[in-house]
């Protein structure tokens, strides 16, 4: 699903150049649930931005779903993001003026779906994350956990090839974080490919595989023993 | 995304930022309202003036001598025969009358009044489409024999005779000339007050017979149609010049010409107003651009989110461009309504009908949309060129 080879990213901010990724090679298979760990500044977000096609690498190759992405222009990247990727951010990144439903409809809006179909699919997606009754609330009327559920619904609504989650529990308390992880595990069970960045070992323990980063390098790649299985509560907190 | 969806997204943006949207569009509202109000009043005024002129008669023209030394008319500028000859040999000239002006007292046993007494011929009734309330206008026979008859206008008749019927009454003109009232002219409705004077008409031959006014002041004529006024006027002048051997001695004046002047003046006024409106709309447009730029900065994160979710450059460009157009169009519509309302109030005071054609309203609407495009393109372009990752990181 994802194959990167010797991927490098150098930030040129004025005088100093920061090499945030120093040549990463790895492979993520279809339907894998991968956690990316590492201390702050180790390059996790940089990797996610590259994998998420939000930023372009300085060097190296990246194949997403067998397609080389390095030569693509902005519009093609936008289209790929729209069709193949779903994003979940630490700060939710919902549009504050739009209702949950409208936020979830956005990827389908840019995919060119008809309003009727958008609405139907958005309702189904919100239902899947346990938010069936909060569809007409705006982000400021919802709790952090609920907002993150909306964001997950938005990420899955276009049936993406990969879900990219950068510290999705970082802004949530432990219990709510656990609920979010339950949703990810359920999506994974249903066949989703998930790449999740976290610096919390307990969260990473929910994945199948952990990649550890340090100073822009991949330092370990291991299978998770004794996976934590999160329990999903349908009661929305 | 199709156009309709862009409009929905734009409307959402407008609805979610009501106060800012209102402030953004205020300049456009004021600009368009001013334009519409001024056009409405201007067009209303123009329509009224032209209406009045048409009431006077569009085929009418007048000929008078052009003395540069301040003299009005001198003897033998016009003769009785001139009128006959011109009528006979010019097909363009339908009717033609000499005019002789005087002022004098009209006295009866019931009352007296100072009035303008005009000596003319029977053609005058046809030229001015004179309508009579009572009695008759003098005819060619009256002209021929210089009969001592007079036609009064309605007001004058009332002022002298009160409720009595003036027709058949005897009056004294200029303190020395007895005459018989044979008709009363229906008052014309005039908002402009073009005929404020009290008027009385007598056969010019009667006036000559009274031996006080020896010459004609001007000719008044009527062309066969509106289109032949200039021809008729020129022909009349030419014949007069030939007969009196005095090239360039006669000037002419016509309602048609007057209307052209009115059109020219309103045209110039329109131009001046348009440029003022243009400036105010320019200022309004810059305001729109300014606030759209602020909006793009404020919503950078939203733009980043949309891009992450698959919005292309074009999608973002269209979103903000259409938002600007929608804002300006709404401002335009409000401006049209306010402008028309304002014009109605002003028109009420000035007693004229405000006129806004559908074309003017449509033009104003389209123009405000164009302002939206013109001043929205830069902020929209700026938004669309943002880098998704940079936009997402912005707080
Ligand atoms: N836009 C940027 N410009 C310059 N340096 C950056 C930028 N983003 C990240 N960095 C630097 O790259 C390194 C990796 O950052 P990041 O990928 O955000 O780490 P993590 O997400 O693991 O905390 C850090 O040293 C950070 O300061
Ligand atoms: Mg990070």
PDB file of N, CA, C and O in Angstrom, chain B residues 151-191:
ATOM      1  N   UNK B 151     -60.273  86.146 -27.218  1.00  0.00           N
ATOM      2  CA  UNK B 151     -60.410  84.843 -26.554  1.00  0.00           C
ATOM      3  C   UNK B 151     -59.568  84.898 -25.281  1.00  0.00           C
ATOM      4  O   UNK B 151     -58.402  85.292 -25.325  1.00  0.00           O
ATOM      5  N   UNK B 152     -60.176  84.530 -24.169  1.00  0.00           N
ATOM      6  CA  UNK B 152     -59.462  84.598 -22.887  1.00  0.00           C
ATOM      7  C   UNK B 152     -59.072  83.202 -22.430  1.00  0.00           C
ATOM      8  O   UNK B 152     -59.733  82.230 -22.780  1.00  0.00           O
ATOM      9  N   UNK B 153     -58.029  83.130 -21.606  1.00  0.00           N
ATOM     10  CA  UNK B 153     -57.824  81.808 -21.003  1.00  0.00           C
ATOM     11  C   UNK B 153     -58.706  81.676 -19.764  1.00  0.00           C
ATOM     12  O   UNK B 153     -59.255  82.654 -19.262  1.00  0.00           O
ATOM     13  N   UNK B 154     -58.882  80.441 -19.323  1.00  0.00           N
ATOM     14  CA  UNK B 154     -59.887  80.108 -18.326  1.00  0.00           C
ATOM     15  C   UNK B 154     -59.709  80.931 -17.045  1.00  0.00           C
ATOM     16  O   UNK B 154     -60.661  81.474 -16.488  1.00  0.00           O
ATOM     17  N   UNK B 155     -58.463  81.030 -16.578  1.00  0.00           N
ATOM     18  CA  UNK B 155     -58.177  81.736 -15.329  1.00  0.00           C
ATOM     19  C   UNK B 155     -58.555  83.202 -15.440  1.00  0.00           C
ATOM     20  O   UNK B 155     -59.178  83.781 -14.557  1.00  0.00           O
ATOM     21  N   UNK B 156     -58.121  83.777 -16.570  1.00  0.00           N
ATOM     22  CA  UNK B 156     -58.386  85.183 -16.809  1.00  0.00           C
ATOM     23  C   UNK B 156     -59.895  85.442 -16.827  1.00  0.00           C
ATOM     24  O   UNK B 156     -60.385  86.392 -16.215  1.00  0.00           O
ATOM     25  N   UNK B 157     -60.594  84.538 -17.503  1.00  0.00           N
ATOM     26  CA  UNK B 157     -62.045  84.650 -17.574  1.00  0.00           C
ATOM     27  C   UNK B 157     -62.672  84.654 -16.188  1.00  0.00           C
ATOM     28  O   UNK B 157     -63.529  85.486 -15.868  1.00  0.00           O
ATOM     29  N   UNK B 158     -62.193  83.725 -15.335  1.00  0.00           N
ATOM     30  CA  UNK B 158     -62.724  83.645 -13.976  1.00  0.00           C
ATOM     31  C   UNK B 158     -62.410  84.908 -13.200  1.00  0.00           C
ATOM     32  O   UNK B 158     -63.239  85.413 -12.436  1.00  0.00           O
ATOM     33  N   UNK B 159     -61.187  85.413 -13.397  1.00  0.00           N
ATOM     34  CA  UNK B 159     -60.767  86.566 -12.616  1.00  0.00           C
ATOM     35  C   UNK B 159     -61.550  87.828 -12.980  1.00  0.00           C
ATOM     36  O   UNK B 159     -61.784  88.687 -12.143  1.00  0.00           O
ATOM     37  N   UNK B 160     -61.930  87.905 -14.239  1.00  0.00           N
ATOM     38  CA  UNK B 160     -62.653  89.105 -14.646  1.00  0.00           C
ATOM     39  C   UNK B 160     -64.160  88.947 -14.433  1.00  0.00           C
ATOM     40  O   UNK B 160     -64.820  89.845 -13.923  1.00  0.00           O
ATOM     41  N   UNK B 161     -64.666  87.754 -14.788  1.00  0.00           N
ATOM     42  CA  UNK B 161     -66.119  87.609 -14.784  1.00  0.00           C
ATOM     43  C   UNK B 161     -66.668  86.769 -13.639  1.00  0.00           C
ATOM     44  O   UNK B 161     -67.873  86.578 -13.536  1.00  0.00           O
ATOM     45  N   UNK B 162     -65.771  86.244 -12.818  1.00  0.00           N
ATOM     46  CA  UNK B 162     -66.249  85.416 -11.720  1.00  0.00           C
ATOM     47  C   UNK B 162     -66.969  84.202 -12.252  1.00  0.00           C
ATOM     48  O   UNK B 162     -66.444  83.507 -13.122  1.00  0.00           O
ATOM     49  N   UNK B 163     -68.209  83.982 -11.719  1.00  0.00           N
ATOM     50  CA  UNK B 163     -68.936  82.776 -12.138  1.00  0.00           C
ATOM     51  C   UNK B 163     -69.702  82.982 -13.438  1.00  0.00           C
ATOM     52  O   UNK B 163     -70.261  82.052 -14.002  1.00  0.00           O
ATOM     53  N   UNK B 164     -69.769  84.213 -13.896  1.00  0.00           N
ATOM     54  CA  UNK B 164     -70.505  84.478 -15.136  1.00  0.00           C
ATOM     55  C   UNK B 164     -69.794  83.908 -16.351  1.00  0.00           C
ATOM     56  O   UNK B 164     -68.580  83.766 -16.358  1.00  0.00           O
ATOM     57  N   UNK B 165     -70.570  83.601 -17.382  1.00  0.00           N
ATOM     58  CA  UNK B 165     -70.001  83.125 -18.630  1.00  0.00           C
ATOM     59  C   UNK B 165     -69.397  84.313 -19.374  1.00  0.00           C
ATOM     60  O   UNK B 165     -70.100  85.250 -19.734  1.00  0.00           O
ATOM     61  N   UNK B 166     -68.083  84.266 -19.637  1.00  0.00           N
ATOM     62  CA  UNK B 166     -67.460  85.423 -20.300  1.00  0.00           C
ATOM     63  C   UNK B 166     -67.911  85.564 -21.753  1.00  0.00           C
ATOM     64  O   UNK B 166     -67.890  86.670 -22.299  1.00  0.00           O
ATOM     65  N   UNK B 167     -68.278  84.426 -22.385  1.00  0.00           N
ATOM     66  CA  UNK B 167     -68.597  84.483 -23.812  1.00  0.00           C
ATOM     67  C   UNK B 167     -69.823  85.375 -24.028  1.00  0.00           C
ATOM     68  O   UNK B 167     -70.828  85.222 -23.355  1.00  0.00           O
ATOM     69  N   UNK B 168     -69.665  86.303 -24.982  1.00  0.00           N
ATOM     70  CA  UNK B 168     -70.750  87.226 -25.270  1.00  0.00           C
ATOM     71  C   UNK B 168     -70.632  88.536 -24.511  1.00  0.00           C
ATOM     72  O   UNK B 168     -71.382  89.475 -24.755  1.00  0.00           O
ATOM     73  N   UNK B 169     -69.692  88.599 -23.578  1.00  0.00           N
ATOM     74  CA  UNK B 169     -69.518  89.827 -22.789  1.00  0.00           C
ATOM     75  C   UNK B 169     -68.652  90.825 -23.545  1.00  0.00           C
ATOM     76  O   UNK B 169     -67.801  90.459 -24.355  1.00  0.00           O
ATOM     77  N   UNK B 170     -68.890  92.079 -23.220  1.00  0.00           N
ATOM     78  CA  UNK B 170     -68.086  93.139 -23.848  1.00  0.00           C
ATOM     79  C   UNK B 170     -66.946  93.523 -22.906  1.00  0.00           C
ATOM     80  O   UNK B 170     -67.127  93.590 -21.693  1.00  0.00           O
ATOM     81  N   UNK B 171     -65.782  93.733 -23.480  1.00  0.00           N
ATOM     82  CA  UNK B 171     -64.635  94.171 -22.676  1.00  0.00           C
ATOM     83  C   UNK B 171     -63.958  95.341 -23.360  1.00  0.00           C
ATOM     84  O   UNK B 171     -64.157  95.584 -24.548  1.00  0.00           O
ATOM     85  N   UNK B 172     -63.115  96.048 -22.583  1.00  0.00           N
ATOM     86  CA  UNK B 172     -62.305  97.140 -23.139  1.00  0.00           C
ATOM     87  C   UNK B 172     -60.847  96.720 -23.033  1.00  0.00           C
ATOM     88  O   UNK B 172     -60.384  96.353 -21.958  1.00  0.00           O
ATOM     89  N   UNK B 173     -60.163  96.726 -24.216  1.00  0.00           N
ATOM     90  CA  UNK B 173     -58.745  96.370 -24.215  1.00  0.00           C
ATOM     91  C   UNK B 173     -57.895  97.624 -24.303  1.00  0.00           C
ATOM     92  O   UNK B 173     -58.251  98.553 -25.012  1.00  0.00           O
ATOM     93  N   UNK B 174     -56.756  97.601 -23.637  1.00  0.00           N
ATOM     94  CA  UNK B 174     -55.804  98.731 -23.661  1.00  0.00           C
ATOM     95  C   UNK B 174     -56.494 100.058 -23.365  1.00  0.00           C
ATOM     96  O   UNK B 174     -56.111 101.093 -23.894  1.00  0.00           O
ATOM     97  N   UNK B 175     -57.558  99.982 -22.594  1.00  0.00           N
ATOM     98  CA  UNK B 175     -58.285 101.181 -22.192  1.00  0.00           C
ATOM     99  C   UNK B 175     -59.014 101.903 -23.313  1.00  0.00           C
ATOM    100  O   UNK B 175     -59.668 102.911 -23.069  1.00  0.00           O
ATOM    101  N   UNK B 176     -58.893 101.395 -24.573  1.00  0.00           N
ATOM    102  CA  UNK B 176     -59.495 102.192 -25.644  1.00  0.00           C
ATOM    103  C   UNK B 176     -60.172 101.358 -26.724  1.00  0.00           C
ATOM    104  O   UNK B 176     -60.866 101.898 -27.566  1.00  0.00           O
ATOM    105  N   UNK B 177     -59.953 100.063 -26.710  1.00  0.00           N
ATOM    106  CA  UNK B 177     -60.462  99.252 -27.808  1.00  0.00           C
ATOM    107  C   UNK B 177     -61.541  98.301 -27.315  1.00  0.00           C
ATOM    108  O   UNK B 177     -61.248  97.296 -26.679  1.00  0.00           O
ATOM    109  N   UNK B 178     -62.772  98.541 -27.610  1.00  0.00           N
ATOM    110  CA  UNK B 178     -63.829  97.616 -27.210  1.00  0.00           C
ATOM    111  C   UNK B 178     -63.770  96.329 -28.035  1.00  0.00           C
ATOM    112  O   UNK B 178     -63.398  96.374 -29.201  1.00  0.00           O
ATOM    113  N   UNK B 179     -64.070  95.225 -27.373  1.00  0.00           N
ATOM    114  CA  UNK B 179     -64.058  93.938 -28.077  1.00  0.00           C
ATOM    115  C   UNK B 179     -65.081  93.007 -27.445  1.00  0.00           C
ATOM    116  O   UNK B 179     -65.511  93.219 -26.313  1.00  0.00           O
ATOM    117  N   UNK B 180     -65.422  91.939 -28.211  1.00  0.00           N
ATOM    118  CA  UNK B 180     -66.396  90.964 -27.744  1.00  0.00           C
ATOM    119  C   UNK B 180     -65.664  89.661 -27.388  1.00  0.00           C
ATOM    120  O   UNK B 180     -64.861  89.167 -28.178  1.00  0.00           O
ATOM    121  N   UNK B 181     -65.963  89.118 -26.192  1.00  0.00           N
ATOM    122  CA  UNK B 181     -65.358  87.832 -25.826  1.00  0.00           C
ATOM    123  C   UNK B 181     -66.103  86.734 -26.561  1.00  0.00           C
ATOM    124  O   UNK B 181     -67.322  86.609 -26.439  1.00  0.00           O
ATOM    125  N   UNK B 182     -65.347  85.936 -27.373  1.00  0.00           N
ATOM    126  CA  UNK B 182     -66.020  84.870 -28.136  1.00  0.00           C
ATOM    127  C   UNK B 182     -65.643  83.474 -27.659  1.00  0.00           C
ATOM    128  O   UNK B 182     -66.254  82.490 -28.045  1.00  0.00           O
ATOM    129  N   UNK B 183     -64.622  83.371 -26.833  1.00  0.00           N
ATOM    130  CA  UNK B 183     -64.223  82.014 -26.402  1.00  0.00           C
ATOM    131  C   UNK B 183     -63.384  82.044 -25.140  1.00  0.00           C
ATOM    132  O   UNK B 183     -62.804  83.070 -24.787  1.00  0.00           O
ATOM    133  N   UNK B 184     -63.361  80.872 -24.472  1.00  0.00           N
ATOM    134  CA  UNK B 184     -62.520  80.695 -23.288  1.00  0.00           C
ATOM    135  C   UNK B 184     -61.676  79.442 -23.508  1.00  0.00           C
ATOM    136  O   UNK B 184     -62.199  78.368 -23.818  1.00  0.00           O
ATOM    137  N   UNK B 185     -60.357  79.616 -23.352  1.00  0.00           N
ATOM    138  CA  UNK B 185     -59.441  78.481 -23.575  1.00  0.00           C
ATOM    139  C   UNK B 185     -59.312  77.661 -22.305  1.00  0.00           C
ATOM    140  O   UNK B 185     -59.113  78.199 -21.218  1.00  0.00           O
ATOM    141  N   UNK B 186     -59.436  76.355 -22.495  1.00  0.00           N
ATOM    142  CA  UNK B 186     -59.275  75.417 -21.379  1.00  0.00           C
ATOM    143  C   UNK B 186     -57.862  75.546 -20.809  1.00  0.00           C
ATOM    144  O   UNK B 186     -56.884  75.619 -21.559  1.00  0.00           O
ATOM    145  N   UNK B 187     -57.792  75.563 -19.475  1.00  0.00           N
ATOM    146  CA  UNK B 187     -56.468  75.663 -18.853  1.00  0.00           C
ATOM    147  C   UNK B 187     -55.686  74.387 -19.112  1.00  0.00           C
ATOM    148  O   UNK B 187     -56.222  73.290 -19.039  1.00  0.00           O
ATOM    149  N   UNK B 188     -54.420  74.548 -19.437  1.00  0.00           N
ATOM    150  CA  UNK B 188     -53.559  73.368 -19.593  1.00  0.00           C
ATOM    151  C   UNK B 188     -52.968  73.015 -18.243  1.00  0.00           C
ATOM    152  O   UNK B 188     -52.597  73.895 -17.476  1.00  0.00           O
ATOM    153  N   UNK B 189     -52.872  71.720 -18.020  1.00  0.00           N
ATOM    154  CA  UNK B 189     -52.178  71.311 -16.799  1.00  0.00           C
ATOM    155  C   UNK B 189     -50.694  71.408 -17.048  1.00  0.00           C
ATOM    156  O   UNK B 189     -50.161  70.841 -17.978  1.00  0.00           O
ATOM    157  N   UNK B 190     -50.049  72.144 -16.193  1.00  0.00           N
ATOM    158  CA  UNK B 190     -48.615  72.281 -16.362  1.00  0.00           C
ATOM    159  C   UNK B 190     -47.941  72.258 -15.006  1.00  0.00           C
ATOM    160  O   UNK B 190     -48.206  73.069 -14.149  1.00  0.00           O
ATOM    161  N   UNK B 191     -47.058  71.268 -14.814  1.00  0.00           N
ATOM    162  CA  UNK B 191     -46.355  71.181 -13.544  1.00  0.00           C
ATOM    163  C   UNK B 191     -45.163  72.110 -13.510  1.00  0.00           C
ATOM    164  O   UNK B 191     -44.717  72.529 -12.469  1.00  0.00           O
TER     165      UNK B 191
END
